[in-house]
Amino acid sequence: MEFWPEFLATSCGHEFVAGGVGGMAGVLAGHPLDTLRIRLQQPPPPASPGITAAAARPPSAAKLLRGILRAEGPSALYRGMGAPLASVAFQNAMVFQVYAILSRSLDTSDPPSYTSVALAGVGTGALQTLILSPVELVKIRLQLDAHRRPPGPLDMARDILRREGLRGVYRGLAVTALRDAPSHGVYFWTYERAREALHPGCRTGQAEQESLATMLVSGGLAGVASWVCCYPLDVVKSRLQAQPASAHPRYRGVVDCFRKSVREEGLPVLWRGLGTAVARAFVVNGAIFAAYELALRFLVTNNGQRLVMEEN
């Protein structure tokens, strides 16, 4: 029982807790826009046999939003939030913890070089997919459920496990790793570059700590950059995870999904919903990094005060 108090008093413990706080702030800030993104990415329903009419033009984000609010109510925008919110504290805590360990392992200088930051981000993105992939699968299935009273995250997870087995739970794992490994490298590299550009000397300790505005803007830019570089893979991932198990699935893998999506809907389909994703990325990641940095400062300051009191 003494492990946790001792762990939380260390720098690793501070990073773990601050990462969890940042992750929860990100989910609360951006889930409605995430629901719009997921729905915009989905393919149109297949035409009935004998009908040769062209597929309907996909709705804009504004039109889709109005349709959801009218047909399903405002609560539909928060559908599926329980799955990431229940796990995101631990997941994001692990992301920032692993990133801190990898960046320090790759480069002992303080602060680590930008190359080490990018490589640590790639490693972090690859590892976190083991947690993220099942969570996103459940979230996507719930976000696409049009019932006014959809099942909860645990019920959905149990249903997927019962119908599709463990393989179904990890549907889309490979494409999630392909998306997240490079995007996390871009993510952390952009954040460190942006905060140093906006507040020179903050990384090296030659200047005062950056302001809240700098954290929000740097985190937002990092989120936007990471989404732009990986967005086509995210479209494919969403489509693969949205389809249930079937003897004749619409998409049989990453390459097949790419080919069929482009052939049936044109090349722009790979960027459908990007505007919503970018808006969400700026809001969410600004909140994540701001909450992370502020929580980290609070923990370090209060831990230092506690140590002084104990010595007295």
XYZ file of C-alpha atoms in Angstrom:
312
model
C 0.000 0.000 0.000
C 2.982 2.311 0.416
C 3.861 2.009 -3.278
C 1.374 4.562 -4.602
C 2.210 7.430 -2.204
C 5.912 6.921 -2.902
C 5.354 6.617 -6.662
C 3.149 9.713 -6.828
C 5.838 11.713 -5.029
C 8.345 11.013 -7.835
C 8.700 12.805 -11.182
C 7.320 9.685 -12.910
C 4.286 9.786 -10.639
C 3.746 13.471 -11.382
C 3.849 12.794 -15.133
C 1.447 9.853 -14.739
C -1.171 11.853 -12.814
C -0.824 14.969 -14.971
C -1.239 12.858 -18.118
C -4.479 11.428 -16.764
C -5.826 14.878 -15.952
C -4.929 16.080 -19.447
C -6.620 13.122 -21.107
C -9.894 13.639 -19.282
C -9.874 17.335 -20.160
C -9.401 16.435 -23.826
C -12.325 13.995 -23.941
C -14.712 16.426 -22.241
C -13.677 19.252 -24.580
C -13.887 17.455 -27.898
C -16.295 14.496 -27.875
C -19.188 16.172 -29.761
C -16.851 17.077 -32.643
C -15.442 13.538 -32.539
C -18.946 12.124 -33.003
C -19.421 14.337 -36.081
C -16.044 13.200 -37.474
C -16.870 9.515 -37.110
C -20.251 9.883 -38.798
C -18.850 11.961 -41.652
C -16.246 9.278 -42.354
C -18.741 6.469 -42.870
C -19.622 5.203 -46.374
C -23.117 5.694 -47.799
C -25.434 2.690 -47.448
C -25.157 0.205 -50.322
C -27.694 0.662 -53.096
C -30.529 -1.827 -53.354
C -30.237 -4.447 -56.125
C -31.293 -3.091 -59.488
C -30.853 0.555 -58.515
C -28.118 2.312 -60.473
C -28.587 5.884 -59.243
C -25.466 7.705 -58.109
C -24.689 7.718 -54.393
C -26.052 10.683 -52.508
C -23.619 13.477 -51.778
C -22.363 13.239 -48.180
C -23.770 15.922 -45.867
C -21.711 18.814 -44.570
C -20.739 18.894 -40.899
C -23.322 21.629 -40.218
C -26.109 19.718 -41.955
C -25.181 16.489 -40.190
C -25.145 18.290 -36.835
C -28.627 19.703 -37.432
C -29.870 16.262 -38.433
C -28.469 14.594 -35.307
C -29.925 17.255 -33.006
C -33.331 17.041 -34.689
C -33.565 13.232 -34.872
C -31.628 12.074 -31.806
C -31.262 15.045 -29.493
C -28.164 16.771 -28.042
C -27.232 13.734 -25.940
C -26.356 11.852 -29.154
C -23.261 14.049 -29.522
C -21.942 12.613 -26.250
C -22.819 9.011 -27.085
C -19.853 6.702 -26.602
C -18.030 9.153 -24.333
C -18.103 6.715 -21.418
C -15.659 4.318 -23.096
C -12.809 6.803 -23.652
C -13.547 8.732 -20.450
C -13.360 5.562 -18.356
C -10.013 4.580 -19.823
C -8.477 7.853 -20.971
C -7.059 8.805 -17.580
C -4.987 5.636 -17.492
C -4.292 5.664 -21.237
C -3.120 9.269 -21.370
C -1.188 8.830 -18.146
C 0.653 5.932 -19.788
C 1.240 7.967 -22.968
C 2.937 10.837 -21.148
C 4.756 8.429 -18.831
C 6.123 6.293 -21.697
C 6.988 9.398 -23.706
C 8.943 10.890 -20.790
C 10.839 7.628 -20.199
C 11.642 7.105 -23.892
C 12.729 10.694 -24.493
C 15.061 10.573 -21.480
C 16.409 7.154 -22.531
C 17.148 8.294 -26.075
C 18.806 11.550 -25.039
C 20.281 12.292 -21.606
C 20.602 16.010 -22.332
C 18.096 18.423 -20.809
C 15.955 19.159 -22.722
C 16.049 16.217 -25.176
C 16.785 17.027 -28.809
C 13.901 17.390 -31.224
C 14.970 14.160 -32.961
C 14.718 12.276 -29.661
C 11.352 13.885 -29.002
C 10.030 12.655 -32.370
C 11.416 9.117 -31.935
C 10.001 8.894 -28.414
C 6.642 9.976 -29.803
C 6.729 7.228 -32.456
C 7.456 4.586 -29.818
C 4.754 5.955 -27.545
C 2.160 5.931 -30.322
C 2.928 2.326 -31.242
C 2.682 1.070 -27.651
C -0.500 2.908 -26.709
C -2.505 1.278 -29.517
C -2.827 -1.887 -27.390
C -5.055 0.122 -25.035
C -6.552 2.567 -27.523
C -7.731 0.208 -30.269
C -10.443 -1.666 -28.275
C -11.608 1.596 -26.661
C -12.019 3.303 -30.034
C -13.823 0.264 -31.433
C -16.448 0.456 -28.670
C -16.676 4.252 -28.987
C -17.218 4.122 -32.757
C -19.911 1.436 -32.519
C -21.762 3.521 -29.909
C -21.391 6.750 -31.903
C -22.985 5.095 -34.939
C -25.877 3.610 -32.951
C -28.925 5.720 -33.838
C -31.131 4.379 -31.035
C -32.151 6.908 -28.407
C -31.169 4.444 -25.698
C -28.040 2.674 -26.976
C -26.223 0.130 -24.776
C -23.519 1.309 -22.417
C -19.794 0.864 -23.132
C -19.476 -2.328 -21.066
C -22.573 -3.864 -22.668
C -21.248 -3.015 -26.120
C -17.818 -4.462 -25.289
C -19.371 -7.693 -23.982
C -21.555 -7.951 -27.082
C -18.569 -7.533 -29.409
C -16.590 -10.126 -27.448
C -19.499 -12.589 -27.536
C -20.255 -12.139 -31.237
C -16.768 -11.585 -32.667
C -14.362 -12.935 -30.063
C -11.058 -11.397 -28.978
C -10.105 -10.856 -32.608
C -13.183 -8.676 -33.015
C -12.262 -6.617 -29.955
C -8.919 -5.820 -31.580
C -10.355 -5.199 -35.045
C -8.371 -2.358 -36.617
C -5.305 -2.785 -34.376
C -2.819 -2.794 -37.281
C -4.198 0.332 -38.939
C -4.436 2.056 -35.541
C -0.712 1.399 -35.024
C 0.064 2.639 -38.559
C -1.866 5.807 -37.772
C -0.642 6.485 -34.255
C 3.095 5.726 -34.406
C 4.093 8.449 -36.914
C 1.359 10.855 -35.821
C 2.603 10.819 -32.214
C 6.107 11.582 -33.448
C 4.719 14.627 -35.269
C 2.541 15.434 -32.255
C 5.278 15.769 -29.627
C 7.800 17.300 -32.061
C 5.311 20.017 -33.061
C 4.406 20.758 -29.454
C 8.023 21.232 -28.368
C 8.830 23.320 -31.445
C 5.748 25.496 -31.053
C 6.175 26.222 -27.354
C 9.827 27.169 -27.867
C 8.910 29.409 -30.824
C 6.127 31.130 -28.884
C 8.108 31.403 -25.645
C 11.875 31.226 -26.410
C 13.932 29.634 -23.654
C 11.069 27.821 -21.914
C 12.467 24.367 -22.786
C 15.959 25.116 -21.507
C 14.885 26.974 -18.375
C 16.427 30.232 -19.646
C 13.023 31.927 -19.518
C 10.031 31.875 -17.205
C 7.470 29.114 -17.603
C 5.180 29.621 -20.574
C 1.725 31.120 -20.166
C -1.595 29.297 -20.427
C -2.125 30.837 -23.876
C 1.196 29.398 -25.089
C 0.254 25.933 -23.815
C -3.184 26.071 -25.441
C -1.852 27.243 -28.814
C 1.130 24.849 -28.824
C -1.058 21.892 -27.888
C -3.652 22.881 -30.472
C -1.056 23.144 -33.248
C 0.416 19.775 -32.242
C -3.012 18.168 -32.480
C -3.744 19.710 -35.882
C -0.368 18.644 -37.328
C -0.717 15.069 -36.089
C -4.228 14.683 -37.529
C -3.408 16.177 -40.926
C -0.512 13.753 -41.428
C -2.530 10.630 -40.582
C -6.100 11.464 -41.579
C -6.546 9.066 -44.552
C -5.525 6.189 -42.277
C -8.052 7.365 -39.689
C -10.839 7.215 -42.298
C -9.867 3.629 -43.129
C -9.613 2.722 -39.437
C -13.073 4.109 -38.682
C -14.632 2.185 -41.562
C -12.951 -1.084 -40.625
C -13.940 -0.789 -36.972
C -17.506 0.257 -37.784
C -18.320 -2.882 -39.756
C -19.512 -5.862 -37.692
C -18.258 -9.398 -38.157
C -19.672 -10.970 -41.307
C -18.971 -13.845 -43.657
C -18.926 -11.268 -46.467
C -17.588 -8.002 -45.011
C -17.629 -4.869 -47.135
C -13.909 -4.298 -46.511
C -11.430 -7.160 -46.101
C -8.482 -5.157 -44.832
C -6.611 -1.870 -44.937
C -5.647 -1.998 -48.627
C -9.070 -3.260 -49.697
C -10.774 -0.454 -47.760
C -8.508 2.135 -49.408
C -9.211 0.798 -52.880
C -12.969 0.410 -52.527
C -13.444 3.741 -50.769
C -11.528 5.657 -53.458
C -13.114 3.722 -56.322
C -16.670 4.183 -55.058
C -16.473 7.716 -53.640
C -13.403 9.349 -55.169
C -10.081 10.447 -53.671
C -11.657 13.224 -51.537
C -13.264 10.520 -49.380
C -9.897 10.090 -47.634
C -10.185 13.660 -46.321
C -13.906 13.665 -45.520
C -14.518 15.213 -42.102
C -11.022 16.718 -41.928
C -12.330 20.189 -41.075
C -14.237 18.822 -38.095
C -11.235 16.741 -37.041
C -8.883 19.736 -37.222
C -11.250 21.935 -35.202
C -11.613 19.179 -32.621
C -7.853 18.512 -32.576
C -7.045 22.133 -31.774
C -9.581 22.284 -28.929
C -8.821 18.851 -27.490
C -5.049 18.963 -27.595
C -4.888 22.518 -26.365
C -6.920 21.311 -23.369
C -4.753 18.188 -22.936
C -1.397 19.950 -22.864
C -2.661 22.893 -20.804
C -4.216 20.569 -18.214
C -1.100 18.364 -18.243
C 1.352 21.232 -17.731
C -0.769 22.944 -15.071
C -1.347 19.689 -13.176
C 2.372 18.916 -13.361
C 3.278 22.337 -11.941
C 0.718 21.913 -9.159
C 2.020 18.458 -8.216
C 5.668 19.525 -8.242
C 4.960 22.652 -6.168
C 2.792 20.883 -3.606
C 5.176 17.944 -3.331
C 8.013 20.359 -2.647
C 5.971 22.090 0.046
C 5.087 18.727 1.620
C 8.759 17.722 1.771
C 9.680 20.994 3.459
C 6.943 20.477 6.065
C 8.141 16.929 6.732
C 11.713 18.117 7.254
C 10.511 20.712 9.745
